[in-house]
Short mmCIF file of C-alpha atoms and ligand atoms in Angstrom, two decimals:
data_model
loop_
_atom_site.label_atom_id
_atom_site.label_comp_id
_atom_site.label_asym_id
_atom_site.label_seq_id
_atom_site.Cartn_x
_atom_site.Cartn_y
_atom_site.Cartn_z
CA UNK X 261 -2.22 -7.91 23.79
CA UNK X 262 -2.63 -9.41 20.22
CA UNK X 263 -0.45 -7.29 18.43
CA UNK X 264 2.60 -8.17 21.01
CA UNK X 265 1.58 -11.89 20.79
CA UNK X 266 1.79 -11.69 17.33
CA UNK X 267 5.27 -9.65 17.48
CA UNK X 268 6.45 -12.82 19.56
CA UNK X 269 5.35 -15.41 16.94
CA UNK X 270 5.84 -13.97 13.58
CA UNK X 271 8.85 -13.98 11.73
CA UNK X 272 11.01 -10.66 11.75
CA UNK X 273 10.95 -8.85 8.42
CA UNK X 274 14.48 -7.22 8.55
CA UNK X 275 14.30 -5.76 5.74
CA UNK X 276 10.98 -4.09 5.55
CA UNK X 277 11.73 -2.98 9.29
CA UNK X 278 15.16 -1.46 8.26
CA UNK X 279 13.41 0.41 5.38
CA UNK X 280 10.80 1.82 7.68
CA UNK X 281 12.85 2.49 10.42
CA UNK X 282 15.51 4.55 8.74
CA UNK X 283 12.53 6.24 6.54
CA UNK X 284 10.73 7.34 9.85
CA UNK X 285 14.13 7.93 11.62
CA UNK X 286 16.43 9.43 9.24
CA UNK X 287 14.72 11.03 6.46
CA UNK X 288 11.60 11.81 8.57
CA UNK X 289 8.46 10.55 6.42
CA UNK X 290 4.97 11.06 7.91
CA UNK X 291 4.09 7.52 9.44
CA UNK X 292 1.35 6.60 6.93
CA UNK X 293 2.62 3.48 5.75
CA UNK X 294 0.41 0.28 5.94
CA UNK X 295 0.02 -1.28 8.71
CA UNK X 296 1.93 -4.60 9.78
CA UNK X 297 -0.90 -7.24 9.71
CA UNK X 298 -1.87 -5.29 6.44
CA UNK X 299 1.61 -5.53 5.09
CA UNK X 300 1.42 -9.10 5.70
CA UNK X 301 -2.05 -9.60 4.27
CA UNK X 302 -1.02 -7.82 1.23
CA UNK X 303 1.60 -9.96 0.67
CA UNK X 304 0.15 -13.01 1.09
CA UNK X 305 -2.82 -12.32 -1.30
CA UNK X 306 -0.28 -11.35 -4.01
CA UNK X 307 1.51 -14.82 -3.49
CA UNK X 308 -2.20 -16.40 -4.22
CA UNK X 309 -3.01 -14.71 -7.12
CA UNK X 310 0.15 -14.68 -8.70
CA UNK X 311 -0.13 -11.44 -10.63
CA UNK X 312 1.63 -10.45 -13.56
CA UNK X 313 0.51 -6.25 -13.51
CA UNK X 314 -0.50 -4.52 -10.02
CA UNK X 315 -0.95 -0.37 -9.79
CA UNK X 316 -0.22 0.75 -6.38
CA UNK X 317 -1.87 4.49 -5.72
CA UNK X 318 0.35 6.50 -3.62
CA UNK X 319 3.93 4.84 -2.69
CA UNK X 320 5.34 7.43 -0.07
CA UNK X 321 8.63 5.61 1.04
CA UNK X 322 8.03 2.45 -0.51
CA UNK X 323 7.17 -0.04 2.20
CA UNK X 324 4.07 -1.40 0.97
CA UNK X 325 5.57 -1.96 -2.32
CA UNK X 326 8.47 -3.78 -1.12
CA UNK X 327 6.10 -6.29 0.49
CA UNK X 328 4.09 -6.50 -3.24
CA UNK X 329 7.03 -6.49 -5.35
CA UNK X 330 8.51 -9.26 -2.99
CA UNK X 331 5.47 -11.43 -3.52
CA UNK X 332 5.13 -10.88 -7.36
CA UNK X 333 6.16 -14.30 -9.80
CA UNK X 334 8.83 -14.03 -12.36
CA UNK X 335 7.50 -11.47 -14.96
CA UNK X 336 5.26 -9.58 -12.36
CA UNK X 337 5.70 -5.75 -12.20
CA UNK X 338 4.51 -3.53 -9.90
CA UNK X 339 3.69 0.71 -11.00
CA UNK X 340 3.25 2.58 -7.92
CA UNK X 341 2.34 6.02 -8.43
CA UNK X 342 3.51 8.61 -6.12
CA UNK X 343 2.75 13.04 -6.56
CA UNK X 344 5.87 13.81 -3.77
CA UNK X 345 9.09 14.23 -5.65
CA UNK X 346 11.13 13.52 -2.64
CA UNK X 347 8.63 10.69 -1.49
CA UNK X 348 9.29 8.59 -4.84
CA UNK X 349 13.20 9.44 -4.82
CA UNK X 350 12.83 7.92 -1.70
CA UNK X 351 10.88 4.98 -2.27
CA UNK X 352 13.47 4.16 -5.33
CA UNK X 353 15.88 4.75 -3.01
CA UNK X 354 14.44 1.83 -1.04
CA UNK X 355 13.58 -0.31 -3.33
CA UNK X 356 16.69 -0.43 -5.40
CA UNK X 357 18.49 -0.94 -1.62
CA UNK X 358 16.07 -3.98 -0.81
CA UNK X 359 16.77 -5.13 -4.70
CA UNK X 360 13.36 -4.97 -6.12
CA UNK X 361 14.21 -2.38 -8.58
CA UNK X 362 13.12 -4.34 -11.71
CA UNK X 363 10.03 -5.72 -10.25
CA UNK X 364 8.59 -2.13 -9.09
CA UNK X 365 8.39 0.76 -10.70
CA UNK X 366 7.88 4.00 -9.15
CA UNK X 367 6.34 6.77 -11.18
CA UNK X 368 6.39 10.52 -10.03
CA UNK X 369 2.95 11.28 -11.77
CA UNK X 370 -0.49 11.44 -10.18
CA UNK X 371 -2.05 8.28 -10.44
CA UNK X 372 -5.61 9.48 -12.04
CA UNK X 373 -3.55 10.27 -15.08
CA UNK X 374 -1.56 7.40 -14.93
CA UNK X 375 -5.01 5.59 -15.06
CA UNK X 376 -6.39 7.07 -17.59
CA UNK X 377 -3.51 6.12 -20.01
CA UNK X 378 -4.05 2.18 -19.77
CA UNK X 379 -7.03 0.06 -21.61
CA UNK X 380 -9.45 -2.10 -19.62
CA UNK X 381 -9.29 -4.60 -17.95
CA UNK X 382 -5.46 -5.00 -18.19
CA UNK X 383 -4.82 -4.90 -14.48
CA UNK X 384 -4.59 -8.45 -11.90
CA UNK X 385 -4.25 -6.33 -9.24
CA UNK X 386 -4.99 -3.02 -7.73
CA UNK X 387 -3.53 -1.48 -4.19
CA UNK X 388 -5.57 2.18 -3.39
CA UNK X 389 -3.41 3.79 -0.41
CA UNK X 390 -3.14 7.57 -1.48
CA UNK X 391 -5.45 10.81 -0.73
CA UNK X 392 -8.46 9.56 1.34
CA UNK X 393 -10.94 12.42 -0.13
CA UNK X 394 -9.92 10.61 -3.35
CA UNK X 395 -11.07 7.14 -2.90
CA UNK X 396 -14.29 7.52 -4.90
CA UNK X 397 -12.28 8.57 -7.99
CA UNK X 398 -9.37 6.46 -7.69
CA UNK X 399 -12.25 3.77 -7.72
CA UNK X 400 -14.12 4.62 -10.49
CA UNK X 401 -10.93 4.98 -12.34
CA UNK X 402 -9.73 1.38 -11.53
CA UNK X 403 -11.76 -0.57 -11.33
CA UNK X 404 -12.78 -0.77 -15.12
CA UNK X 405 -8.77 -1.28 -15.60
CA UNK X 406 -9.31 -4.27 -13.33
CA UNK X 407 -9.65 -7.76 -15.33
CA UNK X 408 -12.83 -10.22 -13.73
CA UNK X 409 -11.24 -12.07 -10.94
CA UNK X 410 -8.70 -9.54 -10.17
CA UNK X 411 -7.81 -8.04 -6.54
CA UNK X 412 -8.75 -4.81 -5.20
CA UNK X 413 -6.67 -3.79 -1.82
CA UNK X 414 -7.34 -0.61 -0.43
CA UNK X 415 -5.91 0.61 2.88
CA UNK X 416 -7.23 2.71 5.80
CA UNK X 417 -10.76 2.02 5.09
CA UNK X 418 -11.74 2.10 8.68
CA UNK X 419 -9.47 3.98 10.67
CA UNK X 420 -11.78 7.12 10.20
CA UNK X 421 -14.25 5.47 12.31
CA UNK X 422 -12.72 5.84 15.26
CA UNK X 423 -13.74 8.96 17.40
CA UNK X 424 -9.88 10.45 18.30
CA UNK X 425 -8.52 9.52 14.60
CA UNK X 426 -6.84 13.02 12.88
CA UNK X 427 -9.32 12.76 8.93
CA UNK X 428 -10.82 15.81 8.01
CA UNK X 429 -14.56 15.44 7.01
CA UNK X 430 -13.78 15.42 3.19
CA UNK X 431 -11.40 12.02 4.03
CA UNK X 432 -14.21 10.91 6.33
CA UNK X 433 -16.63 11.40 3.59
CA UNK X 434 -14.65 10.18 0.71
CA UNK X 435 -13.88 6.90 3.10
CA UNK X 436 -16.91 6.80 3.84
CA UNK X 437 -18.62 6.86 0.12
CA UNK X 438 -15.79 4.59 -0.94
CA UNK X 439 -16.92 1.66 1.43
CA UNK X 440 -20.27 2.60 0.48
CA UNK X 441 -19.69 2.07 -3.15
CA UNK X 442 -18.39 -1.64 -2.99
CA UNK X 443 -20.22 -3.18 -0.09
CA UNK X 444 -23.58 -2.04 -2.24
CA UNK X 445 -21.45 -2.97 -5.77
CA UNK X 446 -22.90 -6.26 -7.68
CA UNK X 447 -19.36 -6.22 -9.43
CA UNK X 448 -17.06 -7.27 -6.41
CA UNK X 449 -16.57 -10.16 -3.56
CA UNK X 450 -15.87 -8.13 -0.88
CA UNK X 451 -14.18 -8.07 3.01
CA UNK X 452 -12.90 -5.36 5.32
CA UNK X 453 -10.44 -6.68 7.79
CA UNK X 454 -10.53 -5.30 10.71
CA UNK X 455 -6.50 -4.82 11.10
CA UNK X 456 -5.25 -1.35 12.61
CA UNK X 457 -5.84 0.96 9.73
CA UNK X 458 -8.73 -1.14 8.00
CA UNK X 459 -7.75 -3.21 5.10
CA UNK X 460 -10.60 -3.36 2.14
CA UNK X 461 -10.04 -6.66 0.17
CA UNK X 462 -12.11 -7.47 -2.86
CA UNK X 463 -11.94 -9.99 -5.83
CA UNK X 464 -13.79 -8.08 -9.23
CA UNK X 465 -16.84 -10.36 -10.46
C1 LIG Y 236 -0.81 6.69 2.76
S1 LIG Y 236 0.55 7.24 1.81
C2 LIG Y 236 1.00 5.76 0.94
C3 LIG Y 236 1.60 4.70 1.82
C4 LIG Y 236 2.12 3.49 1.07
N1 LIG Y 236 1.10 2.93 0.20
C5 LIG Y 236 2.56 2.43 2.07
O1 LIG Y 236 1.69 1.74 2.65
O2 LIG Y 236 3.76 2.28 2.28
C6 LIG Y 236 -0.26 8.18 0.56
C7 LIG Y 236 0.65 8.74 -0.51
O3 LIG Y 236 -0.17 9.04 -1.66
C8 LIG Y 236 0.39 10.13 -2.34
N2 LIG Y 236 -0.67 10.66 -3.24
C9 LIG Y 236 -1.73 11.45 -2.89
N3 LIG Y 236 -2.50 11.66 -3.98
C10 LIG Y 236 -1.93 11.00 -5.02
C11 LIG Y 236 -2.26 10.86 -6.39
N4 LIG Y 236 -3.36 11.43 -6.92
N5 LIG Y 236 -1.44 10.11 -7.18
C12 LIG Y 236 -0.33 9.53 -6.65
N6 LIG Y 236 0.03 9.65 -5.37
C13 LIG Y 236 -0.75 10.37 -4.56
C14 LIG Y 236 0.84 11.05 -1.23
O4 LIG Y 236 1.82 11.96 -1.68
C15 LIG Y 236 1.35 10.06 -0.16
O5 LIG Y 236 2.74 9.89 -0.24
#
């Protein structure tokens, strides 16, 4: 009933919807992009904070970073890090189409090494969304690259939880740990909203 209020009151997104709907469609991607009231969320916190360098872990087709890059300020770049060769041909594919090319960057390289690479606390903005057994690393690795006062988004952080839900118990436990980690973390203001897949939303002390 609330999501097909809000479909009534909302503003169409024709362009994120054409993206999705021909990636689905036509070339067949695995339906793991955000959510839609996470989408929107997403983008509206990057509007408020204005950032100027946001990692995005796992890209597949590019939705959710057409709704960052959208919502980045002149000079604000986006690397979203993607391990599927055809999933980040795709995504460029995508973004160059919806003509945020120069504002996101998609890299074909896994995104703990891509981590690794950068100094601290360079980041305004990080956006976790790729293997769920992995959140506890992808944590530890960004949250030092994080500056004080920057965002941490992380997606399907409560899906798992419900009973008929397809994890495996290493992406239940890795979810699981994850949430853990920050709601017990001195280092972070932290929220879960409750939207479809669970959206984590934290601002780094
Ligand atoms: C849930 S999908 C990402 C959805 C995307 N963020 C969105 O909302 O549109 C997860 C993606 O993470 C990628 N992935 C998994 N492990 C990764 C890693 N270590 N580094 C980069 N990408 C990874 C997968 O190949 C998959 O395409």
């Amino acid at each position: 009933m609330r999501t097909a209020y809000l479909r009534t009151i909302l503003t169409r997104d024709d362009t994120a919807d054409l993206l999705l709907r021909r990636s689905l469609l036509e070339d067949r991607m695995p339906t793991t992009q955000i959510d839609d009231a996470g989408a929107r969320l997403l983008s509206v916190l990057m509007r408020l904070l204005q950032p100027r360098r946001v990692v995005e872990i796992g890209t597949s087709f590019g939705y959710a970073s057409l709704h960052i890059a959208r919502a980045l300020p002149e000079g604000g770049h986006l690397v979203s890090l993607e391990t599927d060769p055809r999933a980040a041909a795709i995504a460029r594919r995508n973004l160059a189409e919806a003509g945020q090319s120069s504002q996101a960057e998609v890299r074909e390289e896994d995104a703990l090494a891509y981590l690794e690479t950068l100094p601290e606390t360079v980041l305004d903005a990080v956006f976790i969304d790729g293997a769920k057994e992995d959140y506890p690393r992808y944590l530890a690795a960004a949250f030092p690259k994080l500056r004080s006062g920057g965002l941490l988004v992380a997606d399907d952080t409560l899906c798992w939880v419900d009973p008929d839900t397809v994890f495996s118990n290493a992406e239940r436990a890795g979810l699981d740990r994850f949430n853990q980690a920050l709601a017990q973390s001195p280092s972070i203001d932290l929220a879960i909203a409750n939207t479809e897949n669970g959206l984590l939303i934290g601002v780094k002390r």
